[in-house]
PDB file of C-alpha atoms in Angstrom:
ATOM      1  CA  MET A   1      56.603 -90.551  91.060  1.00 39.00           C
ATOM      2  CA  ALA A   2      57.307 -86.632  92.073  1.00 40.00           C
ATOM      3  CA  ASP A   3      57.596 -85.751  95.616  1.00 41.00           C
ATOM      4  CA  THR A   4      54.350 -84.193  96.639  1.00 39.00           C
ATOM      5  CA  PRO A   5      54.189 -82.119  99.974  1.00 42.00           C
ATOM      6  CA  ALA A   6      51.702 -83.012 102.459  1.00 45.00           C
ATOM      7  CA  PRO A   7      48.563 -81.160 101.580  1.00 48.00           C
ATOM      8  CA  THR A   8      47.964 -80.013 105.137  1.00 56.00           C
ATOM      9  CA  ALA A   9      51.751 -79.137 105.982  1.00 59.00           C
ATOM     10  CA  ALA A  10      52.275 -75.473 106.907  1.00 66.00           C
ATOM     11  CA  PRO A  11      55.133 -73.600 105.468  1.00 62.00           C
ATOM     12  CA  GLY A  12      58.506 -74.947 106.602  1.00 69.00           C
ATOM     13  CA  THR A  13      56.848 -78.198 107.912  1.00 82.00           C
ATOM     14  CA  GLN A  14      56.997 -80.325 104.908  1.00 87.00           C
ATOM     15  CA  THR A  15      59.863 -82.403 105.969  1.00 87.00           C
ATOM     16  CA  LEU A  16      58.076 -83.295 109.286  1.00 90.00           C
ATOM     17  CA  ALA A  17      54.788 -83.914 107.484  1.00 90.00           C
ATOM     18  CA  ARG A  18      56.512 -86.435 105.083  1.00 91.00           C
ATOM     19  CA  GLY A  19      58.116 -88.255 108.057  1.00 90.00           C
ATOM     20  CA  LEU A  20      54.903 -88.282 109.954  1.00 91.00           C
ATOM     21  CA  ALA A  21      53.425 -89.714 106.713  1.00 92.00           C
ATOM     22  CA  VAL A  22      56.017 -92.368 106.593  1.00 93.00           C
ATOM     23  CA  ILE A  23      55.223 -93.487 110.196  1.00 92.00           C
ATOM     24  CA  ARG A  24      51.352 -93.551 109.544  1.00 89.00           C
ATOM     25  CA  ALA A  25      51.887 -95.507 106.403  1.00 93.00           C
ATOM     26  CA  VAL A  26      54.100 -98.146 108.311  1.00 91.00           C
ATOM     27  CA  ALA A  27      51.528 -98.102 111.283  1.00 87.00           C
ATOM     28  CA  ASP A  28      48.955 -98.887 108.686  1.00 87.00           C
ATOM     29  CA  GLY A  29      50.682-101.921 107.443  1.00 89.00           C
ATOM     30  CA  ALA A  30      53.277-100.562 104.876  1.00 90.00           C
ATOM     31  CA  GLN A  31      56.352-103.020 105.342  1.00 90.00           C
ATOM     32  CA  ASP A  32      58.393-102.161 102.249  1.00 92.00           C
ATOM     33  CA  LEU A  33      59.447 -99.014 100.408  1.00 91.00           C
ATOM     34  CA  ARG A  34      57.327 -99.714  97.422  1.00 92.00           C
ATOM     35  CA  THR A  35      54.052 -99.795  99.637  1.00 93.00           C
ATOM     36  CA  VAL A  36      55.358 -96.603 101.630  1.00 92.00           C
ATOM     37  CA  VAL A  37      55.693 -94.677  98.456  1.00 93.00           C
ATOM     38  CA  GLU A  38      52.310 -95.716  97.203  1.00 92.00           C
ATOM     39  CA  ARG A  39      50.563 -94.948 100.547  1.00 92.00           C
ATOM     40  CA  THR A  40      52.371 -91.544 101.144  1.00 92.00           C
ATOM     41  CA  GLY A  41      52.742 -90.155  97.379  1.00 92.00           C
ATOM     42  CA  LEU A  42      56.331 -89.323  98.041  1.00 92.00           C
ATOM     43  CA  GLY A  43      59.235 -90.052  95.718  1.00 91.00           C
ATOM     44  CA  ARG A  44      61.134 -93.295  96.355  1.00 91.00           C
ATOM     45  CA  SER A  45      64.527 -91.395  97.127  1.00 91.00           C
ATOM     46  CA  THR A  46      62.503 -89.226  99.703  1.00 92.00           C
ATOM     47  CA  ALA A  47      60.706 -92.062 101.202  1.00 91.00           C
ATOM     48  CA  HIS A  48      63.902 -94.148 101.629  1.00 92.00           C
ATOM     49  CA  ARG A  49      65.908 -91.191 102.968  1.00 92.00           C
ATOM     50  CA  LEU A  50      63.114 -90.501 105.568  1.00 93.00           C
ATOM     51  CA  ALA A  51      62.697 -94.263 106.415  1.00 91.00           C
ATOM     52  CA  GLN A  52      66.508 -94.449 107.234  1.00 92.00           C
ATOM     53  CA  LEU A  53      66.517 -91.300 109.169  1.00 92.00           C
ATOM     54  CA  LEU A  54      63.460 -92.600 111.232  1.00 92.00           C
ATOM     55  CA  ILE A  55      65.079 -96.121 111.958  1.00 91.00           C
ATOM     56  CA  ALA A  56      68.138 -94.362 113.095  1.00 92.00           C
ATOM     57  CA  GLU A  57      66.189 -92.291 115.626  1.00 91.00           C
ATOM     58  CA  GLY A  58      64.160 -95.454 116.698  1.00 89.00           C
ATOM     59  CA  TYR A  59      61.023 -94.340 115.322  1.00 91.00           C
ATOM     60  CA  LEU A  60      61.120 -97.364 112.864  1.00 92.00           C
ATOM     61  CA  ARG A  61      62.631-100.800 112.781  1.00 90.00           C
ATOM     62  CA  GLY A  62      64.018-102.147 109.514  1.00 88.00           C
ATOM     63  CA  GLY A  63      64.746-106.057 109.060  1.00 84.00           C
ATOM     64  CA  ARG A  64      64.175-109.209 107.361  1.00 83.00           C
ATOM     65  CA  ASP A  65      60.291-108.713 107.604  1.00 83.00           C
ATOM     66  CA  GLY A  66      60.527-105.084 106.402  1.00 90.00           C
ATOM     67  CA  TYR A  67      59.406-101.812 108.340  1.00 91.00           C
ATOM     68  CA  THR A  68      57.806-101.931 111.653  1.00 90.00           C
ATOM     69  CA  LEU A  69      57.344 -99.375 114.425  1.00 89.00           C
ATOM     70  CA  GLY A  70      60.289 -98.817 116.513  1.00 89.00           C
ATOM     71  CA  PRO A  71      61.241 -98.522 120.305  1.00 88.00           C
ATOM     72  CA  THR A  72      60.980 -94.757 120.404  1.00 88.00           C
ATOM     73  CA  LEU A  73      57.200 -94.710 119.561  1.00 84.00           C
ATOM     74  CA  ILE A  74      56.728 -97.375 122.351  1.00 77.00           C
ATOM     75  CA  GLU A  75      58.315 -95.245 124.893  1.00 79.00           C
ATOM     76  CA  LEU A  76      56.539 -92.057 123.682  1.00 80.00           C
ATOM     77  CA  GLY A  77      53.303 -94.113 123.698  1.00 72.00           C
ATOM     78  CA  PHE A  78      53.518 -94.894 127.423  1.00 67.00           C
ATOM     79  CA  GLN A  79      54.552 -91.360 128.336  1.00 70.00           C
ATOM     80  CA  ALA A  80      51.561 -89.944 126.366  1.00 67.00           C
ATOM     81  CA  LEU A  81      49.373 -92.633 128.017  1.00 60.00           C
ATOM     82  CA  HIS A  82      50.549 -92.038 131.381  1.00 62.00           C
ATOM     83  CA  GLY A  83      50.302 -88.293 131.171  1.00 64.00           C
ATOM     84  CA  ASN A  84      46.511 -88.677 130.529  1.00 64.00           C
ATOM     85  CA  PRO A  85      45.021 -88.813 134.079  1.00 81.00           C
ATOM     86  CA  LEU A  86      42.066 -90.785 132.638  1.00 90.00           C
ATOM     87  CA  PRO A  87      43.756 -94.200 132.381  1.00 89.00           C
ATOM     88  CA  VAL A  88      45.402 -93.584 135.935  1.00 87.00           C
ATOM     89  CA  VAL A  89      42.094 -92.861 137.933  1.00 89.00           C
ATOM     90  CA  ALA A  90      40.225 -95.540 135.706  1.00 94.00           C
ATOM     91  CA  ARG A  91      42.689 -98.498 136.225  1.00 94.00           C
ATOM     92  CA  PRO A  92      41.574 -99.281 139.921  1.00 95.00           C
ATOM     93  CA  VAL A  93      37.811 -99.225 138.895  1.00 96.00           C
ATOM     94  CA  LEU A  94      38.492-101.363 135.775  1.00 96.00           C
ATOM     95  CA  GLU A  95      40.227-103.854 138.028  1.00 96.00           C
ATOM     96  CA  GLU A  96      37.353-104.071 140.243  1.00 96.00           C
ATOM     97  CA  LEU A  97      35.161-104.613 137.361  1.00 96.00           C
ATOM     98  CA  SER A  98      37.317-107.241 135.914  1.00 95.00           C
ATOM     99  CA  ALA A  99      37.486-109.091 139.122  1.00 95.00           C
ATOM    100  CA  GLN A 100      33.868-108.979 139.742  1.00 94.00           C
ATOM    101  CA  LEU A 101      32.544-109.640 136.231  1.00 94.00           C
ATOM    102  CA  HIS A 102      35.234-112.234 134.709  1.00 94.00           C
ATOM    103  CA  ASP A 103      34.593-110.490 131.417  1.00 95.00           C
ATOM    104  CA  THR A 104      36.737-108.155 129.223  1.00 95.00           C
ATOM    105  CA  VAL A 105      36.716-104.579 130.316  1.00 96.00           C
ATOM    106  CA  HIS A 106      37.763-101.535 127.863  1.00 96.00           C
ATOM    107  CA  LEU A 107      38.644 -97.953 128.694  1.00 97.00           C
ATOM    108  CA  ALA A 108      38.389 -95.824 125.583  1.00 96.00           C
ATOM    109  CA  VAL A 109      38.358 -92.229 124.244  1.00 95.00           C
ATOM    110  CA  ARG A 110      37.312 -90.672 121.152  1.00 95.00           C
ATOM    111  CA  ASP A 111      40.135 -89.724 118.669  1.00 92.00           C
ATOM    112  CA  GLY A 112      38.614 -87.830 115.672  1.00 91.00           C
ATOM    113  CA  ASP A 113      36.133 -90.163 114.221  1.00 91.00           C
ATOM    114  CA  SER A 114      37.434 -93.285 116.094  1.00 93.00           C
ATOM    115  CA  VAL A 115      37.280 -95.100 119.017  1.00 95.00           C
ATOM    116  CA  LEU A 116      40.938 -95.306 120.467  1.00 93.00           C
ATOM    117  CA  TYR A 117      41.269 -97.844 123.186  1.00 94.00           C
ATOM    118  CA  LEU A 118      43.591 -96.651 126.123  1.00 93.00           C
ATOM    119  CA  ASP A 119      43.401-100.052 128.516  1.00 93.00           C
ATOM    120  CA  LYS A 120      42.044-103.500 128.337  1.00 94.00           C
ATOM    121  CA  LEU A 121      41.723-106.161 130.969  1.00 95.00           C
ATOM    122  CA  PRO A 122      41.005-109.566 129.216  1.00 92.00           C
ATOM    123  CA  GLY A 123      38.181-111.772 130.580  1.00 89.00           C
ATOM    124  CA  THR A 124      38.771-115.268 132.103  1.00 87.00           C
ATOM    125  CA  ARG A 125      36.055-116.961 130.136  1.00 81.00           C
ATOM    126  CA  GLY A 126      34.769-116.961 126.517  1.00 67.00           C
ATOM    127  CA  ALA A 127      36.541-115.843 123.341  1.00 70.00           C
ATOM    128  CA  GLU A 128      39.336-113.346 123.240  1.00 73.00           C
ATOM    129  CA  MET A 129      38.497-109.924 121.926  1.00 76.00           C
ATOM    130  CA  ARG A 130      40.432-108.481 118.867  1.00 76.00           C
ATOM    131  CA  SER A 131      40.739-105.231 120.516  1.00 82.00           C
ATOM    132  CA  ARG A 132      44.137-104.224 122.083  1.00 85.00           C
ATOM    133  CA  ILE A 133      45.366-101.085 123.799  1.00 87.00           C
ATOM    134  CA  GLY A 134      46.191 -98.525 120.849  1.00 85.00           C
ATOM    135  CA  HIS A 135      43.812-100.069 118.532  1.00 88.00           C
ATOM    136  CA  ARG A 136      41.053 -97.958 116.794  1.00 90.00           C
ATOM    137  CA  MET A 137      37.560 -98.936 115.852  1.00 91.00           C
ATOM    138  CA  PRO A 138      34.405 -97.126 114.160  1.00 91.00           C
ATOM    139  CA  LEU A 139      32.392 -95.235 116.649  1.00 94.00           C
ATOM    140  CA  THR A 140      29.115 -96.434 115.590  1.00 94.00           C
ATOM    141  CA  ARG A 141      30.023-100.077 115.616  1.00 91.00           C
ATOM    142  CA  THR A 142      31.441-100.314 119.255  1.00 93.00           C
ATOM    143  CA  GLY A 143      29.616-100.062 122.589  1.00 95.00           C
ATOM    144  CA  VAL A 144      32.303 -97.683 123.875  1.00 96.00           C
ATOM    145  CA  GLY A 145      32.042 -95.760 120.595  1.00 96.00           C
ATOM    146  CA  MET A 146      28.162 -95.362 120.981  1.00 97.00           C
ATOM    147  CA  ALA A 147      28.717 -94.420 124.536  1.00 98.00           C
ATOM    148  CA  LEU A 148      31.086 -91.545 123.621  1.00 98.00           C
ATOM    149  CA  LEU A 149      28.532 -90.209 121.306  1.00 97.00           C
ATOM    150  CA  LEU A 150      25.497 -89.966 123.591  1.00 97.00           C
ATOM    151  CA  ASP A 151      25.713 -86.180 123.783  1.00 97.00           C
ATOM    152  CA  SER A 152      26.440 -85.779 120.049  1.00 95.00           C
ATOM    153  CA  GLU A 153      23.032 -86.422 118.409  1.00 96.00           C
ATOM    154  CA  PRO A 154      23.958 -84.328 115.179  1.00 96.00           C
ATOM    155  CA  GLU A 155      26.685 -86.604 114.571  1.00 96.00           C
ATOM    156  CA  TRP A 156      24.822 -89.926 114.782  1.00 96.00           C
ATOM    157  CA  ALA A 157      23.675 -90.243 111.059  1.00 94.00           C
ATOM    158  CA  PRO A 158      26.587 -88.781 109.285  1.00 94.00           C
ATOM    159  CA  LEU A 159      29.039 -91.007 111.255  1.00 94.00           C
ATOM    160  CA  TYR A 160      26.900 -94.061 110.832  1.00 93.00           C
ATOM    161  CA  GLN A 161      26.610 -93.555 107.027  1.00 89.00           C
ATOM    162  CA  ALA A 162      30.432 -92.732 106.777  1.00 88.00           C
ATOM    163  CA  GLU A 163      31.363 -95.871 108.617  1.00 81.00           C
ATOM    164  CA  ALA A 164      28.804 -97.980 106.401  1.00 69.00           C
ATOM    165  CA  PRO A 165      29.045 -96.720 102.981  1.00 54.00           C
ATOM    166  CA  VAL A 166      26.280 -98.399 100.946  1.00 51.00           C
ATOM    167  CA  GLU A 167      23.928 -97.375  98.528  1.00 48.00           C
ATOM    168  CA  ALA A 168      21.036 -95.260  99.769  1.00 48.00           C
ATOM    169  CA  ASP A 169      18.321 -97.898  99.321  1.00 50.00           C
ATOM    170  CA  ARG A 170      15.252 -98.701 101.401  1.00 51.00           C
ATOM    171  CA  ALA A 171      17.259-101.381 103.409  1.00 53.00           C
ATOM    172  CA  HIS A 172      20.015 -98.928 104.305  1.00 55.00           C
ATOM    173  CA  ALA A 173      17.576 -96.303 105.358  1.00 59.00           C
ATOM    174  CA  GLN A 174      15.969 -98.600 107.788  1.00 64.00           C
ATOM    175  CA  ASP A 175      19.256 -99.680 109.154  1.00 87.00           C
ATOM    176  CA  LEU A 176      20.126 -95.981 109.802  1.00 89.00           C
ATOM    177  CA  ASP A 177      16.587 -95.348 111.275  1.00 91.00           C
ATOM    178  CA  ALA A 178      17.016 -98.368 113.345  1.00 92.00           C
ATOM    179  CA  PHE A 179      20.489 -96.908 114.485  1.00 93.00           C
ATOM    180  CA  LEU A 180      19.207 -93.715 115.466  1.00 95.00           C
ATOM    181  CA  THR A 181      16.274 -95.074 117.339  1.00 95.00           C
ATOM    182  CA  ARG A 182      18.860 -97.154 119.406  1.00 95.00           C
ATOM    183  CA  MET A 183      20.948 -94.098 119.981  1.00 97.00           C
ATOM    184  CA  ARG A 184      18.000 -92.127 121.306  1.00 97.00           C
ATOM    185  CA  GLU A 185      17.111 -94.949 123.738  1.00 96.00           C
ATOM    186  CA  TYR A 186      20.805 -95.111 124.745  1.00 97.00           C
ATOM    187  CA  ALA A 187      21.107 -91.394 125.369  1.00 97.00           C
ATOM    188  CA  GLN A 188      17.905 -91.507 127.721  1.00 95.00           C
ATOM    189  CA  ALA A 189      19.356 -94.545 129.589  1.00 95.00           C
ATOM    190  CA  GLY A 190      22.716 -93.105 129.767  1.00 95.00           C
ATOM    191  CA  VAL A 191      24.530 -96.522 128.684  1.00 97.00           C
ATOM    192  CA  ALA A 192      25.135 -97.847 125.150  1.00 97.00           C
ATOM    193  CA  LYS A 193      24.968-101.514 124.144  1.00 96.00           C
ATOM    194  CA  ASP A 194      26.950-103.442 121.499  1.00 93.00           C
ATOM    195  CA  LEU A 195      24.545-106.036 120.118  1.00 92.00           C
ATOM    196  CA  GLU A 196      27.257-107.922 118.018  1.00 89.00           C
ATOM    197  CA  ASP A 197      27.511-104.705 115.740  1.00 88.00           C
ATOM    198  CA  ASN A 198      31.352-105.113 115.806  1.00 85.00           C
ATOM    199  CA  GLU A 199      32.109-108.654 116.109  1.00 85.00           C
ATOM    200  CA  PRO A 200      29.603-111.616 115.615  1.00 88.00           C
ATOM    201  CA  GLY A 201      28.829-113.278 118.850  1.00 90.00           C
ATOM    202  CA  ILE A 202      30.361-110.233 121.154  1.00 92.00           C
ATOM    203  CA  ARG A 203      28.050-108.226 123.183  1.00 94.00           C
ATOM    204  CA  CYS A 204      28.771-105.291 125.592  1.00 95.00           C
ATOM    205  CA  VAL A 205      27.388-102.620 127.773  1.00 97.00           C
ATOM    206  CA  ALA A 206      29.273 -99.509 127.909  1.00 97.00           C
ATOM    207  CA  ALA A 207      28.924 -96.170 129.898  1.00 98.00           C
ATOM    208  CA  PRO A 208      30.227 -92.663 129.249  1.00 98.00           C
ATOM    209  CA  ILE A 209      32.605 -90.902 131.689  1.00 97.00           C
ATOM    210  CA  ARG A 210      32.629 -87.095 132.123  1.00 96.00           C
ATOM    211  CA  ASP A 211      34.975 -84.453 133.210  1.00 90.00           C
ATOM    212  CA  ALA A 212      34.530 -81.518 135.415  1.00 86.00           C
ATOM    213  CA  THR A 213      32.759 -79.645 132.748  1.00 90.00           C
ATOM    214  CA  ALA A 214      30.188 -82.487 132.439  1.00 93.00           C
ATOM    215  CA  THR A 215      31.510 -83.296 128.821  1.00 94.00           C
ATOM    216  CA  ILE A 216      31.937 -87.069 127.747  1.00 97.00           C
ATOM    217  CA  THR A 217      35.740 -87.478 127.910  1.00 95.00           C
ATOM    218  CA  GLY A 218      35.771 -91.340 127.881  1.00 96.00           C
ATOM    219  CA  ALA A 219      33.735 -94.750 128.146  1.00 98.00           C
ATOM    220  CA  ILE A 220      34.235 -97.890 129.823  1.00 98.00           C
ATOM    221  CA  SER A 221      32.578-101.242 128.581  1.00 97.00           C
ATOM    222  CA  VAL A 222      32.246-104.863 129.610  1.00 96.00           C
ATOM    223  CA  SER A 223      32.258-107.309 126.669  1.00 94.00           C
ATOM    224  CA  ALA A 224      31.554-110.806 126.593  1.00 94.00           C
ATOM    225  CA  THR A 225      30.513-113.816 124.226  1.00 92.00           C
ATOM    226  CA  ARG A 226      26.569-114.324 123.524  1.00 92.00           C
ATOM    227  CA  PRO A 227      26.266-117.138 126.012  1.00 93.00           C
ATOM    228  CA  TYR A 228      27.499-114.936 128.761  1.00 94.00           C
ATOM    229  CA  MET A 229      25.896-111.876 127.871  1.00 94.00           C
ATOM    230  CA  PRO A 230      22.170-112.683 127.541  1.00 94.00           C
ATOM    231  CA  THR A 231      19.449-109.852 127.285  1.00 94.00           C
ATOM    232  CA  ALA A 232      18.669-110.102 130.920  1.00 95.00           C
ATOM    233  CA  ARG A 233      22.189-109.854 132.117  1.00 95.00           C
ATOM    234  CA  MET A 234      22.769-106.815 129.749  1.00 95.00           C
ATOM    235  CA  ARG A 235      19.948-105.003 131.575  1.00 94.00           C
ATOM    236  CA  GLY A 236      21.386-105.765 135.073  1.00 94.00           C
ATOM    237  CA  LEU A 237      25.036-104.577 134.042  1.00 96.00           C
ATOM    238  CA  THR A 238      23.361-101.014 133.138  1.00 95.00           C
ATOM    239  CA  THR A 239      23.343-100.044 136.802  1.00 95.00           C
ATOM    240  CA  VAL A 240      26.971-101.587 137.240  1.00 96.00           C
ATOM    241  CA  MET A 241      28.532 -99.815 134.526  1.00 97.00           C
ATOM    242  CA  THR A 242      26.780 -96.816 135.213  1.00 96.00           C
ATOM    243  CA  LYS A 243      27.956 -96.503 138.758  1.00 96.00           C
ATOM    244  CA  ALA A 244      31.499 -97.595 137.675  1.00 97.00           C
ATOM    245  CA  ALA A 245      31.877 -94.827 135.147  1.00 97.00           C
ATOM    246  CA  GLN A 246      30.463 -92.272 137.695  1.00 96.00           C
ATOM    247  CA  ARG A 247      33.143 -93.289 140.159  1.00 95.00           C
ATOM    248  CA  ILE A 248      35.788 -92.418 137.553  1.00 95.00           C
ATOM    249  CA  SER A 249      33.851 -89.355 136.543  1.00 95.00           C
ATOM    250  CA  GLU A 250      33.932 -87.972 139.909  1.00 92.00           C
ATOM    251  CA  SER A 251      37.777 -88.665 140.084  1.00 88.00           C
ATOM    252  CA  LEU A 252      37.909 -86.310 137.217  1.00 87.00           C
ATOM    253  CA  GLY A 253      35.975 -83.508 139.018  1.00 86.00           C
ATOM    254  CA  TYR A 254      32.568 -84.421 137.812  1.00 90.00           C
ATOM    255  CA  ARG A 255      29.630 -83.550 139.997  1.00 86.00           C
ATOM    256  CA  GLU A 256      26.238 -84.828 138.813  1.00 81.00           C
ATOM    257  CA  PRO A 257      23.467 -81.908 138.646  1.00 75.00           C
TER     258      PRO A 257
END
């Protein structure tokens, strides 16, 4: 297979773009050279040369189990995390929620068309959530994702359809209509709810965080299994999560009109 420059690479940045493509491929599960070549479209020799350089610099590890992400990325990831004021100012509020509610608490931001989890405090009862710090999930299938979209009505339908690509039959149209109805209700209430959209048996209540410009810059959620999250409790948590998100927002300079 011939070497193919990354299509979005600016002149003079092809090597960098190719190296980043190799890192992304490994992050997405490519553990051997053949899979890296398939995922990136690079030639075998180029992919091997880049992988060896990335291993030498600590961006990848190479061992018996194949390629994995390396310690340099962990170090840079923590630096990036702590360089963002949101996790720092949100952490005390998350800890209070965790102690008060005993359920899993999340902090997340939007990254492109995905939810990116910045923090997670596991609950002390029920099943463990599959989410983790640094994990990405669909925006329209998670409570925090829907909370991040409360001000973005023009994106609701396109994102929902992109994240659930099925034939445009009557059943799908009904699903989309139901989702849009829910989102309008959530936007009016100022909170969003995951009604087992992401994981069977898992429900959550989420609220948006706003910065000094009133822009939604993050979201928090509390999640639990269905027995610990009945409809009545979800209604009660609406106020709890709204107030918690408001405290974080105020720490970022937000002032409610």
